[in-house]
mmCIF file of C-alpha atoms and ligand atoms in Angstrom:
data_model
loop_
_atom_site.group_PDB
_atom_site.id
_atom_site.type_symbol
_atom_site.label_atom_id
_atom_site.label_comp_id
_atom_site.label_asym_id
_atom_site.label_seq_id
_atom_site.Cartn_x
_atom_site.Cartn_y
_atom_site.Cartn_z
ATOM 1 C CA MET A 218 -4.740 15.402 -4.947
ATOM 2 C CA THR A 219 -1.215 15.331 -6.564
ATOM 3 C CA GLY A 220 1.706 17.009 -5.943
ATOM 4 C CA GLY A 221 2.540 17.612 -9.453
ATOM 5 C CA ASN A 222 6.436 17.288 -10.179
ATOM 6 C CA ALA A 223 7.190 17.020 -6.508
ATOM 7 C CA ALA A 224 9.005 14.514 -4.897
ATOM 8 C CA LEU A 225 7.432 11.375 -3.422
ATOM 9 C CA ALA A 226 7.325 11.154 0.615
ATOM 10 C CA LEU A 227 8.758 7.740 1.744
ATOM 11 C CA THR A 228 8.253 6.977 5.609
ATOM 12 C CA MET A 229 11.254 5.191 7.186
ATOM 13 C CA GLY A 230 8.818 2.596 8.575
ATOM 14 C CA ASP A 231 10.018 0.249 11.498
ATOM 15 C CA PRO A 232 13.537 1.357 11.593
ATOM 16 C CA ALA A 233 14.531 -2.505 12.786
ATOM 17 C CA GLY A 234 13.125 -3.810 9.815
ATOM 18 C CA ILE A 235 14.203 -3.506 6.206
ATOM 19 C CA GLY A 236 12.655 -0.480 5.389
ATOM 20 C CA PRO A 237 15.905 1.877 5.780
ATOM 21 C CA ASP A 238 17.685 -1.506 3.725
ATOM 22 C CA LEU A 239 15.525 -0.946 0.984
ATOM 23 C CA SER A 240 15.391 2.469 0.775
ATOM 24 C CA LEU A 241 19.176 2.983 1.024
ATOM 25 C CA VAL A 242 19.368 0.207 -1.950
ATOM 26 C CA ALA A 243 16.596 1.704 -3.701
ATOM 27 C CA TRP A 244 18.408 5.188 -4.008
ATOM 28 C CA HIS A 245 22.085 3.827 -4.650
ATOM 29 C CA ASN A 246 20.476 2.438 -7.837
ATOM 30 C CA ARG A 247 18.507 5.238 -8.511
ATOM 31 C CA ALA A 248 20.012 6.034 -11.670
ATOM 32 C CA ASN A 249 20.083 2.848 -13.289
ATOM 33 C CA LEU A 250 16.322 1.928 -12.078
ATOM 34 C CA ARG A 251 15.291 5.782 -13.518
ATOM 35 C CA LEU A 252 13.399 6.172 -9.954
ATOM 36 C CA PRO A 253 11.310 8.573 -9.473
ATOM 37 C CA ALA A 254 12.568 11.145 -6.804
ATOM 38 C CA PHE A 255 11.756 10.448 -3.438
ATOM 39 C CA PHE A 256 12.783 12.271 0.314
ATOM 40 C CA LEU A 257 12.885 9.926 3.266
ATOM 41 C CA LEU A 258 11.298 11.123 6.190
ATOM 42 C CA GLY A 259 13.350 9.240 8.682
ATOM 43 C CA ASP A 260 16.266 9.517 11.393
ATOM 44 C CA PRO A 261 19.419 10.120 9.523
ATOM 45 C CA ASP A 262 21.731 8.953 12.433
ATOM 46 C CA MET A 263 19.841 5.194 12.035
ATOM 47 C CA LEU A 264 19.955 5.526 8.187
ATOM 48 C CA GLY A 265 23.833 6.366 8.502
ATOM 49 C CA ALA A 266 24.517 3.418 10.827
ATOM 50 C CA ARG A 267 22.329 0.970 8.447
ATOM 51 C CA ALA A 268 24.303 2.018 5.386
ATOM 52 C CA ARG A 269 27.947 1.243 7.037
ATOM 53 C CA MET A 270 26.152 -1.909 8.555
ATOM 54 C CA LEU A 271 25.458 -2.837 4.713
ATOM 55 C CA GLY A 272 28.888 -1.447 3.643
ATOM 56 C CA LEU A 273 27.361 1.217 1.108
ATOM 57 C CA ASP A 274 28.699 4.465 0.778
ATOM 58 C CA ILE A 275 25.518 6.742 0.638
ATOM 59 C CA PRO A 276 25.399 10.458 1.038
ATOM 60 C CA LEU A 277 22.693 11.830 3.158
ATOM 61 C CA VAL A 278 21.351 15.274 3.274
ATOM 62 C CA ASP A 279 18.947 17.046 5.252
ATOM 63 C CA THR A 280 16.134 18.403 2.864
ATOM 64 C CA THR A 281 12.604 20.262 2.293
ATOM 65 C CA PRO A 282 9.943 18.567 0.230
ATOM 66 C CA GLU A 283 10.874 21.659 -2.250
ATOM 67 C CA ARG A 284 14.895 20.802 -2.709
ATOM 68 C CA ALA A 285 14.111 16.931 -2.517
ATOM 69 C CA VAL A 286 14.006 16.761 -6.095
ATOM 70 C CA SER A 287 17.191 18.478 -7.038
ATOM 71 C CA ASP A 288 19.033 16.697 -3.989
ATOM 72 C CA PHE A 289 18.079 13.563 -5.225
ATOM 73 C CA ALA A 290 20.617 13.201 -7.799
ATOM 74 C CA ARG A 291 23.452 13.521 -5.401
ATOM 75 C CA ALA A 292 22.647 12.486 -1.849
ATOM 76 C CA LEU A 293 19.497 10.565 -0.253
ATOM 77 C CA PRO A 294 17.161 13.392 0.690
ATOM 78 C CA VAL A 295 16.080 12.971 4.255
ATOM 79 C CA LEU A 296 13.494 14.910 6.268
ATOM 80 C CA PRO A 297 14.935 14.268 9.898
ATOM 81 C CA VAL A 298 12.222 12.644 11.918
ATOM 82 C CA ARG A 299 14.388 11.703 15.142
ATOM 83 C CA LEU A 300 13.748 8.149 16.911
ATOM 84 C CA THR A 301 13.948 8.039 20.564
ATOM 85 C CA ALA A 302 15.774 4.332 21.377
ATOM 86 C CA ASP A 303 19.008 3.444 19.463
ATOM 87 C CA VAL A 304 18.002 0.613 16.938
ATOM 88 C CA HIS A 305 19.671 -2.573 16.753
ATOM 89 C CA ALA A 306 18.800 -4.193 13.004
ATOM 90 C CA GLY A 307 15.845 -6.977 13.745
ATOM 91 C CA GLU A 308 15.257 -6.029 17.107
ATOM 92 C CA PRO A 309 11.786 -3.687 17.454
ATOM 93 C CA ASP A 310 11.141 -1.435 20.293
ATOM 94 C CA THR A 311 8.182 -0.010 21.434
ATOM 95 C CA ALA A 312 10.298 3.101 21.923
ATOM 96 C CA ASN A 313 10.254 4.149 18.572
ATOM 97 C CA ALA A 314 6.580 3.807 17.706
ATOM 98 C CA GLY A 315 6.192 7.204 18.184
ATOM 99 C CA ALA A 316 8.631 8.369 15.601
ATOM 100 C CA VAL A 317 7.647 5.728 13.238
ATOM 101 C CA ILE A 318 3.746 7.012 13.196
ATOM 102 C CA GLU A 319 4.922 10.839 13.052
ATOM 103 C CA ALA A 320 6.999 9.901 10.113
ATOM 104 C CA ILE A 321 3.724 8.607 8.261
ATOM 105 C CA ARG A 322 1.373 11.964 9.560
ATOM 106 C CA GLN A 323 4.153 14.081 8.162
ATOM 107 C CA ALA A 324 4.106 12.115 4.784
ATOM 108 C CA ILE A 325 0.243 12.652 4.564
ATOM 109 C CA GLU A 326 0.379 16.400 5.584
ATOM 110 C CA LEU A 327 2.863 17.371 3.023
ATOM 111 C CA THR A 328 0.981 15.362 0.223
ATOM 112 C CA MET A 329 -2.679 16.552 1.342
ATOM 113 C CA ALA A 330 -0.679 20.213 1.075
ATOM 114 C CA GLY A 331 0.357 19.111 -2.184
ATOM 115 C CA ARG A 332 4.184 19.590 -1.085
ATOM 116 C CA ALA A 333 4.622 15.763 -2.312
ATOM 117 C CA GLN A 334 3.557 13.774 -5.100
ATOM 118 C CA ALA A 335 2.227 10.779 -3.163
ATOM 119 C CA VAL A 336 3.018 8.683 -0.212
ATOM 120 C CA VAL A 337 5.375 5.440 0.163
ATOM 121 C CA THR A 338 5.359 3.678 3.241
ATOM 122 C CA ASN A 339 7.971 1.320 4.308
ATOM 123 C CA PRO A 340 6.745 -1.799 6.299
ATOM 124 C CA ILE A 341 5.436 -1.395 10.171
ATOM 125 C CA ALA A 342 5.179 -3.979 12.593
ATOM 126 C CA LYS A 343 1.463 -4.101 13.701
ATOM 127 C CA SER A 344 2.342 -5.319 16.696
ATOM 128 C CA VAL A 345 4.838 -3.342 17.992
ATOM 129 C CA LEU A 346 2.855 -0.243 17.410
ATOM 130 C CA TYR A 347 0.018 -1.868 19.212
ATOM 131 C CA GLY A 348 2.322 -2.362 21.921
ATOM 132 C CA ALA A 349 2.828 1.462 22.126
ATOM 133 C CA GLY A 350 -1.018 1.985 22.171
ATOM 134 C CA PHE A 351 -1.697 2.455 18.290
ATOM 135 C CA GLY A 352 -5.255 2.469 17.771
ATOM 136 C CA PHE A 353 -5.597 1.375 14.210
ATOM 137 C CA PRO A 354 -5.236 -2.173 12.367
ATOM 138 C CA GLY A 355 -2.433 -0.583 10.290
ATOM 139 C CA HIS A 356 -1.397 1.937 7.972
ATOM 140 C CA THR A 357 -4.473 1.649 5.654
ATOM 141 C CA GLU A 358 -7.124 2.403 8.732
ATOM 142 C CA TYR A 359 -4.790 5.224 9.876
ATOM 143 C CA LEU A 360 -4.423 7.045 6.768
ATOM 144 C CA ALA A 361 -8.164 6.830 6.083
ATOM 145 C CA HIS A 362 -8.320 8.522 9.454
ATOM 146 C CA LEU A 363 -6.215 11.205 8.991
ATOM 147 C CA ALA A 364 -7.508 11.768 5.638
ATOM 148 C CA GLY A 365 -11.014 11.601 7.000
ATOM 149 C CA ASP A 366 -9.878 13.950 9.810
ATOM 150 C CA ALA A 367 -8.783 16.722 7.114
ATOM 151 C CA LEU A 368 -11.672 16.546 4.691
ATOM 152 C CA GLY A 369 -14.266 16.249 7.556
ATOM 153 C CA ARG A 370 -16.004 13.352 6.044
ATOM 154 C CA THR A 371 -15.842 9.612 6.434
ATOM 155 C CA VAL A 372 -12.924 8.204 3.968
ATOM 156 C CA THR A 373 -13.289 4.384 3.292
ATOM 157 C CA PRO A 374 -10.055 2.884 2.328
ATOM 158 C CA ILE A 375 -9.535 -0.303 -0.304
ATOM 159 C CA MET A 376 -6.745 -2.248 0.204
ATOM 160 C CA LEU A 377 -5.131 -3.247 -3.449
ATOM 161 C CA LEU A 378 -2.535 -5.574 -4.285
ATOM 162 C CA ALA A 379 -1.218 -4.348 -7.883
ATOM 163 C CA GLY A 380 1.170 -6.727 -9.501
ATOM 164 C CA PRO A 381 1.973 -7.625 -13.391
ATOM 165 C CA GLU A 382 -0.514 -10.613 -12.975
ATOM 166 C CA LEU A 383 -3.139 -9.297 -10.640
ATOM 167 C CA ARG A 384 -5.377 -6.675 -9.097
ATOM 168 C CA VAL A 385 -7.061 -7.696 -5.868
ATOM 169 C CA ALA A 386 -8.383 -6.385 -3.114
ATOM 170 C CA PRO A 387 -10.642 -7.503 0.122
ATOM 171 C CA VAL A 388 -13.434 -6.110 1.149
ATOM 172 C CA THR A 389 -13.000 -6.734 4.676
ATOM 173 C CA ILE A 390 -9.145 -5.915 5.780
ATOM 174 C CA HIS A 391 -8.016 -6.433 9.190
ATOM 175 C CA ILE A 392 -10.539 -8.271 10.932
ATOM 176 C CA PRO A 393 -10.715 -11.900 12.671
ATOM 177 C CA LEU A 394 -11.934 -14.370 9.825
ATOM 178 C CA ALA A 395 -14.469 -15.301 12.409
ATOM 179 C CA ASP A 396 -15.875 -11.773 12.527
ATOM 180 C CA VAL A 397 -15.961 -11.600 8.496
ATOM 181 C CA PRO A 398 -19.670 -13.099 7.918
ATOM 182 C CA ARG A 399 -20.675 -10.438 10.214
ATOM 183 C CA ALA A 400 -19.102 -7.833 8.467
ATOM 184 C CA LEU A 401 -19.836 -8.430 5.065
ATOM 185 C CA THR A 402 -23.161 -6.388 3.998
ATOM 186 C CA THR A 403 -24.102 -5.625 0.508
ATOM 187 C CA GLU A 404 -23.553 -1.557 0.842
ATOM 188 C CA ALA A 405 -19.854 -2.533 1.753
ATOM 189 C CA ILE A 406 -19.239 -4.557 -1.112
ATOM 190 C CA VAL A 407 -21.021 -2.080 -3.674
ATOM 191 C CA GLU A 408 -19.202 0.921 -1.983
ATOM 192 C CA ALA A 409 -15.535 -1.016 -2.423
ATOM 193 C CA ALA A 410 -16.433 -1.982 -6.030
ATOM 194 C CA ARG A 411 -17.217 1.437 -7.022
ATOM 195 C CA ILE A 412 -14.088 3.059 -5.057
ATOM 196 C CA MET A 413 -12.544 0.172 -7.072
ATOM 197 C CA SER A 414 -13.626 0.925 -10.293
ATOM 198 C CA HIS A 415 -13.539 4.847 -9.751
ATOM 199 C CA ASP A 416 -9.595 4.581 -8.919
ATOM 200 C CA LEU A 417 -8.918 1.894 -11.645
ATOM 201 C CA SER A 418 -9.862 5.053 -14.151
ATOM 202 C CA LEU A 419 -8.701 7.816 -12.253
ATOM 203 C CA ARG A 420 -4.978 6.573 -11.440
ATOM 204 C CA PHE A 421 -4.633 3.570 -13.609
ATOM 205 C CA GLY A 422 -6.145 4.334 -16.949
ATOM 206 C CA VAL A 423 -8.376 1.750 -16.764
ATOM 207 C CA ALA A 424 -11.348 3.544 -18.971
ATOM 208 C CA ARG A 425 -14.070 0.593 -17.909
ATOM 209 C CA PRO A 426 -12.878 -1.272 -15.076
ATOM 210 C CA ARG A 427 -14.116 -4.952 -15.099
ATOM 211 C CA ILE A 428 -14.339 -6.299 -11.751
ATOM 212 C CA ALA A 429 -14.878 -10.035 -10.688
ATOM 213 C CA ILE A 430 -16.682 -10.487 -7.495
ATOM 214 C CA SER A 431 -15.730 -13.520 -5.235
ATOM 215 C CA GLY A 432 -18.221 -15.584 -3.414
ATOM 216 C CA LEU A 433 -17.711 -16.204 0.194
ATOM 217 C CA ASN A 434 -18.284 -19.822 0.779
ATOM 218 C CA PRO A 435 -17.083 -22.799 -1.169
ATOM 219 C CA HIS A 436 -18.284 -22.911 -4.899
ATOM 220 C CA ALA A 437 -19.899 -19.610 -3.706
ATOM 221 C CA GLY A 438 -22.503 -21.360 -1.848
ATOM 222 C CA GLU A 439 -23.509 -23.966 -4.421
ATOM 223 C CA ASP A 440 -26.598 -22.358 -5.157
ATOM 224 C CA GLY A 441 -27.407 -21.546 -1.343
ATOM 225 C CA SER A 442 -26.691 -25.109 -0.031
ATOM 226 C CA LEU A 443 -22.983 -24.444 0.785
ATOM 227 C CA GLY A 444 -23.987 -21.107 2.775
ATOM 228 C CA ALA A 445 -26.360 -17.993 2.126
ATOM 229 C CA GLU A 446 -24.238 -14.810 1.958
ATOM 230 C CA ASP A 447 -23.592 -15.228 -1.661
ATOM 231 C CA GLY A 448 -27.061 -15.206 -2.555
ATOM 232 C CA THR A 449 -28.345 -12.801 0.046
ATOM 233 C CA ILE A 450 -25.623 -10.624 0.286
ATOM 234 C CA ILE A 451 -23.237 -10.735 -2.891
ATOM 235 C CA ALA A 452 -25.429 -11.316 -5.775
ATOM 236 C CA PRO A 453 -27.677 -8.330 -4.465
ATOM 237 C CA ALA A 454 -24.366 -6.232 -4.564
ATOM 238 C CA VAL A 455 -23.443 -7.259 -8.337
ATOM 239 C CA ALA A 456 -26.576 -6.551 -9.179
ATOM 240 C CA GLU A 457 -26.656 -3.111 -7.782
ATOM 241 C CA LEU A 458 -23.489 -2.373 -9.379
ATOM 242 C CA ARG A 459 -24.543 -3.452 -12.771
ATOM 243 C CA ALA A 460 -27.585 -1.631 -12.394
ATOM 244 C CA GLY A 461 -25.465 1.500 -11.876
ATOM 245 C CA GLY A 462 -23.503 0.828 -15.147
ATOM 246 C CA ILE A 463 -20.330 -1.002 -13.176
ATOM 247 C CA ASP A 464 -19.251 -4.369 -14.977
ATOM 248 C CA ALA A 465 -19.089 -6.484 -12.265
ATOM 249 C CA VAL A 466 -19.536 -9.925 -12.294
ATOM 250 C CA GLY A 467 -19.859 -12.610 -9.468
ATOM 251 C CA PRO A 468 -20.361 -13.918 -7.052
ATOM 252 C CA LEU A 469 -17.535 -16.089 -8.545
ATOM 253 C CA PRO A 470 -16.023 -19.465 -7.151
ATOM 254 C CA ALA A 471 -12.569 -18.061 -5.445
ATOM 255 C CA ASP A 472 -10.986 -21.251 -6.280
ATOM 256 C CA THR A 473 -11.431 -21.082 -10.378
ATOM 257 C CA MET A 474 -11.128 -17.067 -10.857
ATOM 258 C CA PHE A 475 -7.349 -16.693 -10.405
ATOM 259 C CA HIS A 476 -5.857 -18.850 -13.083
ATOM 260 C CA ALA A 477 -4.468 -17.287 -16.000
ATOM 261 C CA GLU A 478 -7.721 -17.546 -18.605
ATOM 262 C CA ALA A 479 -9.827 -16.514 -15.601
ATOM 263 C CA ARG A 480 -7.587 -13.388 -14.917
ATOM 264 C CA ALA A 481 -7.374 -12.820 -18.716
ATOM 265 C CA THR A 482 -11.477 -11.698 -18.046
ATOM 266 C CA TYR A 483 -11.002 -9.001 -15.516
ATOM 267 C CA ASP A 484 -9.067 -6.114 -14.899
ATOM 268 C CA ALA A 485 -9.437 -6.295 -10.955
ATOM 269 C CA ALA A 486 -11.062 -8.652 -8.322
ATOM 270 C CA LEU A 487 -12.860 -7.602 -5.445
ATOM 271 C CA CYS A 488 -12.721 -10.821 -2.643
ATOM 272 C CA MET A 489 -14.515 -11.164 0.826
ATOM 273 C CA TYR A 490 -11.759 -11.032 3.218
ATOM 274 C CA HIS A 491 -7.912 -10.241 3.726
ATOM 275 C CA ASP A 492 -6.343 -13.973 2.672
ATOM 276 C CA GLN A 493 -8.945 -14.649 0.329
ATOM 277 C CA ALA A 494 -7.448 -11.601 -1.657
ATOM 278 C CA LEU A 495 -3.460 -11.746 -0.450
ATOM 279 C CA ILE A 496 -2.584 -15.438 -1.145
ATOM 280 C CA PRO A 497 -3.089 -15.221 -4.683
ATOM 281 C CA ALA A 498 -1.564 -11.749 -4.949
ATOM 282 C CA LYS A 499 1.373 -12.813 -3.064
ATOM 283 C CA THR A 500 1.752 -16.543 -4.491
ATOM 284 C CA LEU A 501 1.503 -14.776 -8.523
ATOM 285 C CA GLY A 502 3.830 -11.810 -7.486
ATOM 286 C CA PHE A 503 5.447 -11.478 -3.900
ATOM 287 C CA HIS A 504 8.468 -9.577 -5.157
ATOM 288 C CA ASP A 505 6.891 -7.482 -7.552
ATOM 289 C CA SER A 506 3.474 -6.898 -5.781
ATOM 290 C CA VAL A 507 2.292 -3.437 -4.607
ATOM 291 C CA ASN A 508 -0.085 -2.698 -1.867
ATOM 292 C CA ALA A 509 -2.080 0.595 -2.912
ATOM 293 C CA THR A 510 -4.729 2.217 -0.854
ATOM 294 C CA LEU A 511 -7.681 3.134 -2.868
ATOM 295 C CA GLY A 512 -10.344 5.226 -1.692
ATOM 296 C CA LEU A 513 -7.889 8.085 -0.218
ATOM 297 C CA PRO A 514 -7.866 11.925 -1.333
ATOM 298 C CA PHE A 515 -4.323 11.049 -2.150
ATOM 299 C CA VAL A 516 -2.078 8.211 -3.424
ATOM 300 C CA ARG A 517 -0.331 5.826 -1.024
ATOM 301 C CA THR A 518 1.567 2.476 -1.879
ATOM 302 C CA SER A 519 3.732 0.275 -0.053
ATOM 303 C CA PRO A 520 5.552 -2.923 -0.424
ATOM 304 C CA ASP A 521 3.638 -6.005 -0.380
ATOM 305 C CA HIS A 522 5.721 -7.316 2.436
ATOM 306 C CA GLY A 523 6.476 -6.841 6.233
ATOM 307 C CA THR A 524 9.340 -5.644 8.427
ATOM 308 C CA ALA A 525 11.620 -8.940 8.094
ATOM 309 C CA PHE A 526 13.336 -8.415 10.764
ATOM 310 C CA SER A 527 15.643 -11.416 10.395
ATOM 311 C CA LEU A 528 16.778 -9.914 7.429
ATOM 312 C CA ALA A 529 17.511 -6.249 8.490
ATOM 313 C CA GLY A 530 21.071 -5.380 7.724
ATOM 314 C CA THR A 531 22.044 -8.815 6.303
ATOM 315 C CA GLY A 532 22.097 -7.276 2.746
ATOM 316 C CA THR A 533 19.777 -9.999 1.774
ATOM 317 C CA ALA A 534 16.170 -8.389 1.246
ATOM 318 C CA ARG A 535 14.853 -8.059 -1.771
ATOM 319 C CA PRO A 536 13.931 -4.220 -2.840
ATOM 320 C CA ASP A 537 11.920 -5.286 -5.821
ATOM 321 C CA SER A 538 8.753 -4.124 -4.002
ATOM 322 C CA LEU A 539 10.129 -1.122 -2.541
ATOM 323 C CA ILE A 540 10.848 -0.356 -6.213
ATOM 324 C CA ALA A 541 7.681 -1.514 -7.535
ATOM 325 C CA ALA A 542 5.783 0.726 -5.186
ATOM 326 C CA LEU A 543 7.688 3.973 -5.977
ATOM 327 C CA ARG A 544 7.224 3.467 -9.728
ATOM 328 C CA LEU A 545 3.585 2.651 -8.884
ATOM 329 C CA ALA A 546 3.126 5.694 -6.357
ATOM 330 C CA ASN A 547 4.522 8.077 -9.417
ATOM 331 C CA THR A 548 2.575 6.387 -12.341
ATOM 332 C CA MET A 549 -0.620 6.561 -10.464
ATOM 333 C CA ALA A 550 -0.343 10.450 -9.345
ATOM 334 C CA SER A 551 1.006 10.940 -12.502
ATOM 335 C CA ALA A 552 -2.269 9.822 -14.278
ATOM 336 C CA GLU A 553 -4.422 11.198 -11.556
ATOM 337 C CA ALA A 554 -2.837 14.591 -12.665
ATOM 338 C CA ARG A 555 -3.424 14.093 -16.266
ATOM 339 C CA HIS A 556 -6.993 13.292 -15.658
ATOM 340 C CA THR A 557 -7.696 15.955 -13.605
ATOM 341 C CA SER A 558 -6.107 18.746 -15.987
ATOM 342 C CA SER A 559 -8.042 17.319 -19.003
ATOM 343 C CA ALA A 560 -11.284 17.509 -16.988
ATOM 344 C CA ALA A 561 -10.260 21.201 -15.941
HETATM 345 N N1 LIG B 685 2.942 -2.944 4.446
HETATM 346 C C1 LIG B 685 3.222 -3.243 5.574
HETATM 347 O O1 LIG B 685 3.381 -2.401 6.754
HETATM 348 C C2 LIG B 685 2.995 -4.718 6.072
HETATM 349 C C3 LIG B 685 2.930 -5.766 5.271
HETATM 350 C C4 LIG B 685 2.726 -7.219 5.771
HETATM 351 C C5 LIG B 685 3.255 -7.090 7.189
HETATM 352 N N2 LIG B 685 3.973 -6.578 7.737
HETATM 353 C C6 LIG B 685 3.981 -6.285 9.374
HETATM 354 O O2 LIG B 685 5.170 -7.208 9.044
HETATM 355 C C7 LIG B 685 5.168 -7.672 10.171
HETATM 356 C C8 LIG B 685 6.132 -9.157 9.803
HETATM 357 O O3 LIG B 685 5.252 -9.725 8.899
HETATM 358 P P1 LIG B 685 5.198 -11.233 8.266
HETATM 359 O O4 LIG B 685 6.463 -11.805 8.991
HETATM 360 O O5 LIG B 685 4.338 -11.829 8.193
HETATM 361 O O6 LIG B 685 5.503 -10.653 6.832
HETATM 362 P P2 LIG B 685 6.996 -10.683 6.268
HETATM 363 O O7 LIG B 685 6.652 -9.771 4.637
HETATM 364 O O8 LIG B 685 7.768 -9.307 6.933
HETATM 365 O O9 LIG B 685 7.773 -11.459 5.730
HETATM 366 C C9 LIG B 685 7.117 -12.928 5.092
HETATM 367 C C10 LIG B 685 8.632 -13.800 4.741
HETATM 368 O O10 LIG B 685 8.802 -13.366 3.561
HETATM 369 C C11 LIG B 685 10.329 -12.680 3.539
HETATM 370 N N3 LIG B 685 10.453 -11.424 3.156
HETATM 371 C C12 LIG B 685 9.538 -10.296 3.580
HETATM 372 N N4 LIG B 685 10.063 -9.269 2.869
HETATM 373 C C13 LIG B 685 11.076 -10.023 2.100
HETATM 374 C C14 LIG B 685 12.126 -9.075 0.720
HETATM 375 N N5 LIG B 685 11.678 -7.537 0.820
HETATM 376 N N6 LIG B 685 12.968 -9.748 0.467
HETATM 377 C C15 LIG B 685 13.280 -11.309 0.500
HETATM 378 N N7 LIG B 685 12.484 -11.708 1.511
HETATM 379 C C16 LIG B 685 11.612 -10.852 2.108
HETATM 380 C C17 LIG B 685 10.648 -12.624 5.364
HETATM 381 O O11 LIG B 685 12.033 -12.829 5.515
HETATM 382 C C18 LIG B 685 9.625 -13.436 5.391
HETATM 383 O O12 LIG B 685 10.554 -14.870 5.671
HETATM 384 C C19 LIG B 685 4.149 -7.950 10.887
HETATM 385 O O13 LIG B 685 4.160 -7.304 12.277
HETATM 386 C C20 LIG B 685 3.257 -7.387 10.037
HETATM 387 O O14 LIG B 685 2.244 -6.868 10.576
HETATM 388 C C21 LIG B 685 3.525 -4.503 7.361
HETATM 389 N N1 LIG B 686 -2.371 -6.951 5.198
HETATM 390 C C1 LIG B 686 -1.453 -6.133 4.195
HETATM 391 C C2 LIG B 686 -0.282 -7.608 3.508
HETATM 392 O O1 LIG B 686 -0.567 -8.350 4.356
HETATM 393 O O2 LIG B 686 0.776 -7.054 2.799
HETATM 394 C C3 LIG B 686 -0.454 -5.192 5.015
HETATM 395 O O3 LIG B 686 -0.271 -5.754 6.487
HETATM 396 C C4 LIG B 686 -1.062 -4.024 5.121
HETATM 397 O O4 LIG B 686 -0.889 -3.166 5.992
HETATM 398 P P1 LIG B 686 -0.843 -1.981 6.297
HETATM 399 O O5 LIG B 686 -2.412 -1.304 6.575
HETATM 400 O O6 LIG B 686 -0.065 -1.254 7.228
HETATM 401 O O7 LIG B 686 -0.343 -1.327 4.583
#
């Protein structure tokens, strides 16, 4: 589902974090960056105050999704989502959690209605939302929940970290490490790899995706002597995927699948848990990797970093990952639109 030539829907994220800073800087440099048009779902007063704090003269305009592309050239288009409490940069406040969540909800609704091209989310602070009763581990699970509600079916999200050096995703996402072995099943690995393969073709233009699947245990279990899951859970998943025509290899020892020569042998890696995937992703490209959620009925990207509260309002936060997220959302949605129109 893509909104054609519509603007991207960018959510404000936690208003005390660096999301507002990065959005203002990105818009300010839109011409030399040749950025795709976006509108920001957020509080105009907060944005104006942060621009002044950063010493940036940035015109804001209340917009609609339909006017945003034309507005983007002369002002930062804002779809107002009003905050409850005053914002102090670097000082998160659970009183604003409702508005943070509402901005995400509206971005999804507009994108699923074809009024926005894709969703790009500025960072939220999970603990702040939890403190206000938010019942999901983060955007990834919340987006899948809302999409599933809209479609009347279960939507399984895959959290892909996409950068110039590596694309990688974990099978299990925001669960405690102690719970990972119990959560790993052959079915979950197969489903994750199938979604990854499908979206790499549909939204990344990879004709025949090669997927490298990691083991769980050291040395991928060392033939069972260092753990059983690699042989009893992961290997059957690889066999099932290959029997179904997906070019999957594994289970691979995780410590020798991320150096340059290894990375040249696959299009994306699938790991068993959060840090097994995100450590190499953020080590190889912290400032130019993007968090892209696969498996959704719309495109969603996010910077690969968080709210960096200590940097908010200082002018020192780097906008690179947000810029890459805006560009990737546009590229992914455009690839899907081309694929869909050629299949029609
Ligand atoms: N996409 C998201 O919404 C997202 C992603 C990761 C973490 N988070 C949340 O953010 C909060 C803080 O998490 P954290 O401290 O683990 O990670 P973080 O990414 O906010 O910060 C980690 C380190 O990187 C630095 N950093 C982050 N972004 C930067 C930028 N653009 N430019 C320069 N330096 C930057 C920070 O100053 C800090 O030193 C947590 O609540 C976490 O849940 C959200
Ligand atoms: N786990 C990701 C990371 O560490 O970058 C990030 O927190 C994802 O958060 P969302 O599900 O809110 O995108």
